[in-house]
């Protein structure tokens, strides 16, 4: 019996997805060694994340929020990127996330006050906050957060297969942010998988999630994108 972590990181989490997904059955069965290697890589990324984050936090007192706006804006962008990444790295970072969010909020408020008479800085601040709000909505869904990871843990090859076994809210959110060409691709592959199951003599329980997902995916046609 395979043993997974209680709070897996992104690589181990994707192995769990693949293990539970009949569309991602591999010729090589998943082993406990595969899980250990994924867990080790996940922990290595957590350690690197924390080192980088603490270095970033140490720079905060040195920021010149009165004059050097470009540096402060770049600093906020770096904090925002860390906030997005933290969602993918497993439960070990739970205590860090609220602190990071508060820090971003504090720096943003201070910069708003300092840049009150600098229109271009205020415009960039507004854009940053809008982008951060949009990201936070997407990051509520673990699948989408993992999809945004720079290392492409969820590959293009696995994307549709994994999406078909996600919750309806995740599928709706994902389809809403895709371009029409991407939606068409997802619909085409989803229908192909559905036909594969329909062709079997006995319809298995594995088909039910695909059928439900396909209904949601098919609702995103050219008119719904308009």
Tab-separated table of C-alpha atoms in Angstrom:
chain	number	residue	atom	x	y	z
A	1	UNK	CA	0.000	0.000	0.000
A	2	UNK	CA	1.389	3.382	-1.009
A	3	UNK	CA	1.804	5.977	1.728
A	4	UNK	CA	1.416	9.699	0.966
A	5	UNK	CA	2.044	12.741	3.145
A	6	UNK	CA	-0.805	14.336	5.075
A	7	UNK	CA	0.141	17.735	3.627
A	8	UNK	CA	1.791	16.937	0.297
A	9	UNK	CA	3.649	19.456	-1.821
A	10	UNK	CA	2.982	20.044	-5.475
A	11	UNK	CA	4.955	17.103	-6.902
A	12	UNK	CA	3.610	14.542	-4.470
A	13	UNK	CA	0.119	15.991	-4.896
A	14	UNK	CA	0.321	15.427	-8.634
A	15	UNK	CA	1.341	11.813	-8.076
A	16	UNK	CA	-1.826	11.424	-5.995
A	17	UNK	CA	-3.861	12.865	-8.855
A	18	UNK	CA	-2.260	10.471	-11.326
A	19	UNK	CA	-2.708	7.510	-8.998
A	20	UNK	CA	-6.449	8.241	-8.657
A	21	UNK	CA	-7.043	9.076	-12.323
A	22	UNK	CA	-7.934	6.226	-14.731
A	23	UNK	CA	-6.976	8.425	-17.687
A	24	UNK	CA	-3.393	8.665	-16.451
A	25	UNK	CA	-2.662	4.997	-15.941
A	26	UNK	CA	1.010	4.396	-16.655
A	27	UNK	CA	2.775	1.265	-17.887
A	28	UNK	CA	5.072	1.744	-14.910
A	29	UNK	CA	3.105	1.491	-11.628
A	30	UNK	CA	3.698	4.236	-9.078
A	31	UNK	CA	6.142	3.148	-6.369
A	32	UNK	CA	6.915	4.329	-2.865
A	33	UNK	CA	10.314	5.411	-4.198
A	34	UNK	CA	8.580	7.733	-6.684
A	35	UNK	CA	6.692	9.271	-3.775
A	36	UNK	CA	9.865	9.679	-1.692
A	37	UNK	CA	11.623	11.408	-4.581
A	38	UNK	CA	8.694	13.773	-5.115
A	39	UNK	CA	8.540	14.500	-1.389
A	40	UNK	CA	12.271	15.232	-1.278
A	41	UNK	CA	11.987	17.629	-4.233
A	42	UNK	CA	8.991	19.327	-2.603
A	43	UNK	CA	10.864	19.783	0.678
A	44	UNK	CA	13.900	21.151	-1.158
A	45	UNK	CA	11.687	23.764	-2.796
A	46	UNK	CA	10.133	24.689	0.565
A	47	UNK	CA	13.588	25.178	2.082
A	48	UNK	CA	14.716	27.338	-0.851
A	49	UNK	CA	11.471	29.302	-0.673
A	50	UNK	CA	11.963	30.080	3.029
A	51	UNK	CA	15.592	31.156	2.540
A	52	UNK	CA	14.593	33.488	-0.293
A	53	UNK	CA	11.593	34.811	1.613
A	54	UNK	CA	13.562	35.663	4.748
A	55	UNK	CA	16.152	37.450	2.632
A	56	UNK	CA	13.320	39.409	1.035
A	57	UNK	CA	11.774	40.258	4.403
A	58	UNK	CA	15.153	41.479	5.650
A	59	UNK	CA	15.181	44.080	2.864
A	60	UNK	CA	11.930	45.696	4.034
A	61	UNK	CA	13.446	48.140	6.586
A	62	UNK	CA	15.866	49.401	3.929
A	63	UNK	CA	13.150	50.344	1.450
A	64	UNK	CA	12.835	54.021	0.601
A	65	UNK	CA	9.081	54.436	0.237
A	66	UNK	CA	9.378	58.204	-0.073
A	67	UNK	CA	11.668	58.455	-3.083
A	68	UNK	CA	12.626	55.140	-4.695
A	69	UNK	CA	9.207	54.056	-5.935
A	70	UNK	CA	10.545	51.726	-8.626
A	71	UNK	CA	12.435	49.705	-6.050
A	72	UNK	CA	9.387	49.529	-3.797
A	73	UNK	CA	7.133	48.418	-6.658
A	74	UNK	CA	9.625	45.735	-7.668
A	75	UNK	CA	9.755	44.594	-4.045
A	76	UNK	CA	5.978	44.242	-3.972
A	77	UNK	CA	6.026	42.220	-7.184
A	78	UNK	CA	8.568	39.852	-5.614
A	79	UNK	CA	6.396	39.450	-2.523
A	80	UNK	CA	3.359	38.832	-4.727
A	81	UNK	CA	5.190	36.097	-6.614
A	82	UNK	CA	6.128	34.454	-3.304
A	83	UNK	CA	2.518	34.622	-2.173
A	84	UNK	CA	1.381	32.777	-5.317
A	85	UNK	CA	4.132	30.184	-4.997
A	86	UNK	CA	3.384	29.517	-1.323
A	87	UNK	CA	-0.030	28.069	-2.225
A	88	UNK	CA	1.624	25.200	-4.111
A	89	UNK	CA	4.223	24.192	-1.531
A	90	UNK	CA	2.260	22.127	0.975
A	91	UNK	CA	0.902	22.516	4.492
A	92	UNK	CA	4.279	23.230	6.094
A	93	UNK	CA	3.990	26.861	5.006
A	94	UNK	CA	0.599	27.485	6.622
A	95	UNK	CA	1.993	29.797	9.370
A	96	UNK	CA	4.032	31.774	6.831
A	97	UNK	CA	1.190	32.669	4.469
A	98	UNK	CA	-0.740	35.084	6.760
A	99	UNK	CA	2.499	36.884	7.653
A	100	UNK	CA	3.376	37.259	3.982
A	101	UNK	CA	-0.107	38.568	3.160
A	102	UNK	CA	0.066	41.132	6.000
A	103	UNK	CA	3.474	42.282	4.833
A	104	UNK	CA	2.224	42.869	1.291
A	105	UNK	CA	-0.775	44.777	2.649
A	106	UNK	CA	1.431	46.949	4.888
A	107	UNK	CA	3.914	47.800	2.130
A	108	UNK	CA	1.079	48.549	-0.277
A	109	UNK	CA	-0.664	50.893	2.161
A	110	UNK	CA	2.591	52.706	2.941
A	111	UNK	CA	3.329	53.133	-0.740
A	112	UNK	CA	-0.165	54.467	-1.415
A	113	UNK	CA	0.445	57.165	1.186
A	114	UNK	CA	3.900	58.041	-0.118
A	115	UNK	CA	2.900	58.108	-3.789
A	116	UNK	CA	-0.260	60.155	-3.395
A	117	UNK	CA	1.024	62.821	-5.813
A	118	UNK	CA	2.682	60.466	-8.314
A	119	UNK	CA	0.073	59.416	-10.846
A	120	UNK	CA	2.187	56.794	-12.623
A	121	UNK	CA	3.081	55.075	-9.342
A	122	UNK	CA	-0.552	55.041	-8.236
A	123	UNK	CA	-1.538	53.498	-11.568
A	124	UNK	CA	1.011	50.712	-11.077
A	125	UNK	CA	-0.206	50.164	-7.523
A	126	UNK	CA	-3.769	49.883	-8.741
A	127	UNK	CA	-2.695	47.376	-11.408
A	128	UNK	CA	-0.772	45.351	-8.811
A	129	UNK	CA	-3.750	45.179	-6.469
A	130	UNK	CA	-6.090	44.209	-9.300
A	131	UNK	CA	-3.746	41.450	-10.449
A	132	UNK	CA	-3.267	40.221	-6.885
A	133	UNK	CA	-7.027	40.072	-6.301
A	134	UNK	CA	-7.518	38.107	-9.526
A	135	UNK	CA	-4.725	35.708	-8.568
A	136	UNK	CA	-6.160	35.173	-5.103
A	137	UNK	CA	-9.487	34.137	-6.620
A	138	UNK	CA	-7.744	31.630	-8.886
A	139	UNK	CA	-5.460	30.360	-6.119
A	140	UNK	CA	-8.453	29.250	-4.094
A	141	UNK	CA	-8.460	26.236	-6.415
A	142	UNK	CA	-5.462	23.991	-5.761
A	143	UNK	CA	-5.439	22.602	-9.302
A	144	UNK	CA	-5.205	26.093	-10.794
A	145	UNK	CA	-2.558	27.151	-8.268
A	146	UNK	CA	-0.496	24.095	-9.163
A	147	UNK	CA	-0.985	24.786	-12.851
A	148	UNK	CA	0.595	28.225	-12.377
A	149	UNK	CA	3.807	26.760	-10.931
A	150	UNK	CA	6.845	27.691	-13.014
A	151	UNK	CA	8.101	24.102	-13.291
A	152	UNK	CA	5.009	22.902	-15.185
A	153	UNK	CA	4.380	20.023	-12.774
A	154	UNK	CA	1.012	19.498	-14.444
A	155	UNK	CA	2.174	19.013	-18.004
A	156	UNK	CA	0.243	19.860	-21.147
A	157	UNK	CA	-0.064	16.110	-21.703
A	158	UNK	CA	-1.818	15.623	-18.340
A	159	UNK	CA	-3.854	18.834	-18.268
A	160	UNK	CA	-7.198	17.705	-19.739
A	161	UNK	CA	-7.094	14.294	-18.073
A	162	UNK	CA	-6.639	15.929	-14.671
A	163	UNK	CA	-9.206	18.659	-15.325
A	164	UNK	CA	-11.897	16.083	-16.103
A	165	UNK	CA	-11.702	14.763	-12.549
A	166	UNK	CA	-11.744	18.148	-10.818
A	167	UNK	CA	-14.776	19.685	-9.104
A	168	UNK	CA	-17.315	21.618	-11.154
A	169	UNK	CA	-16.220	24.970	-9.695
A	170	UNK	CA	-12.625	24.306	-10.719
A	171	UNK	CA	-13.649	23.333	-14.252
A	172	UNK	CA	-15.842	26.427	-14.630
A	173	UNK	CA	-13.096	28.738	-13.354
A	174	UNK	CA	-10.473	27.121	-15.568
A	175	UNK	CA	-12.623	27.262	-18.697
A	176	UNK	CA	-13.493	30.901	-18.014
A	177	UNK	CA	-9.839	31.990	-18.063
A	178	UNK	CA	-8.854	29.996	-21.163
A	179	UNK	CA	-8.892	31.523	-24.626
A	180	UNK	CA	-11.355	30.160	-27.170
A	181	UNK	CA	-8.728	28.081	-28.991
A	182	UNK	CA	-7.751	26.493	-25.685
A	183	UNK	CA	-11.392	25.842	-24.809
A	184	UNK	CA	-11.897	24.189	-28.188
A	185	UNK	CA	-8.879	21.965	-27.548
A	186	UNK	CA	-10.149	20.952	-24.100
A	187	UNK	CA	-13.626	20.219	-25.492
A	188	UNK	CA	-12.182	18.084	-28.299
A	189	UNK	CA	-10.039	15.995	-25.967
A	190	UNK	CA	-12.811	15.664	-23.377
A	191	UNK	CA	-15.228	14.365	-26.018
A	192	UNK	CA	-12.606	11.891	-27.227
A	193	UNK	CA	-12.200	10.485	-23.719
A	194	UNK	CA	-15.974	10.305	-23.318
A	195	UNK	CA	-16.334	8.370	-26.581
A	196	UNK	CA	-13.637	5.968	-25.401
A	197	UNK	CA	-15.689	5.087	-22.326
A	198	UNK	CA	-18.977	4.986	-24.232
A	199	UNK	CA	-17.509	2.382	-26.581
A	200	UNK	CA	-16.938	-0.080	-23.749
A	201	UNK	CA	-19.365	-2.963	-23.341
A	202	UNK	CA	-19.892	-2.039	-19.717
A	203	UNK	CA	-19.841	1.600	-18.636
A	204	UNK	CA	-17.650	1.914	-15.551
A	205	UNK	CA	-17.999	4.296	-12.636
A	206	UNK	CA	-14.917	6.082	-13.994
A	207	UNK	CA	-17.073	7.489	-16.791
A	208	UNK	CA	-19.470	9.385	-14.511
A	209	UNK	CA	-17.037	12.216	-13.590
A	210	UNK	CA	-16.054	12.576	-17.257
A	211	UNK	CA	-19.680	12.817	-18.312
A	212	UNK	CA	-20.386	15.500	-15.680
A	213	UNK	CA	-17.204	17.411	-16.567
A	214	UNK	CA	-18.001	17.272	-20.273
A	215	UNK	CA	-21.375	18.931	-19.687
A	216	UNK	CA	-19.641	21.851	-17.977
A	217	UNK	CA	-16.864	22.058	-20.560
A	218	UNK	CA	-19.289	21.925	-23.481
A	219	UNK	CA	-21.217	24.908	-22.103
A	220	UNK	CA	-18.243	27.147	-22.910
A	221	UNK	CA	-18.769	27.677	-26.622
A	222	UNK	CA	-17.999	30.734	-28.762
A	223	UNK	CA	-21.156	32.491	-27.589
A	224	UNK	CA	-20.343	32.021	-23.884
A	225	UNK	CA	-16.930	33.581	-24.492
A	226	UNK	CA	-18.434	36.722	-25.989
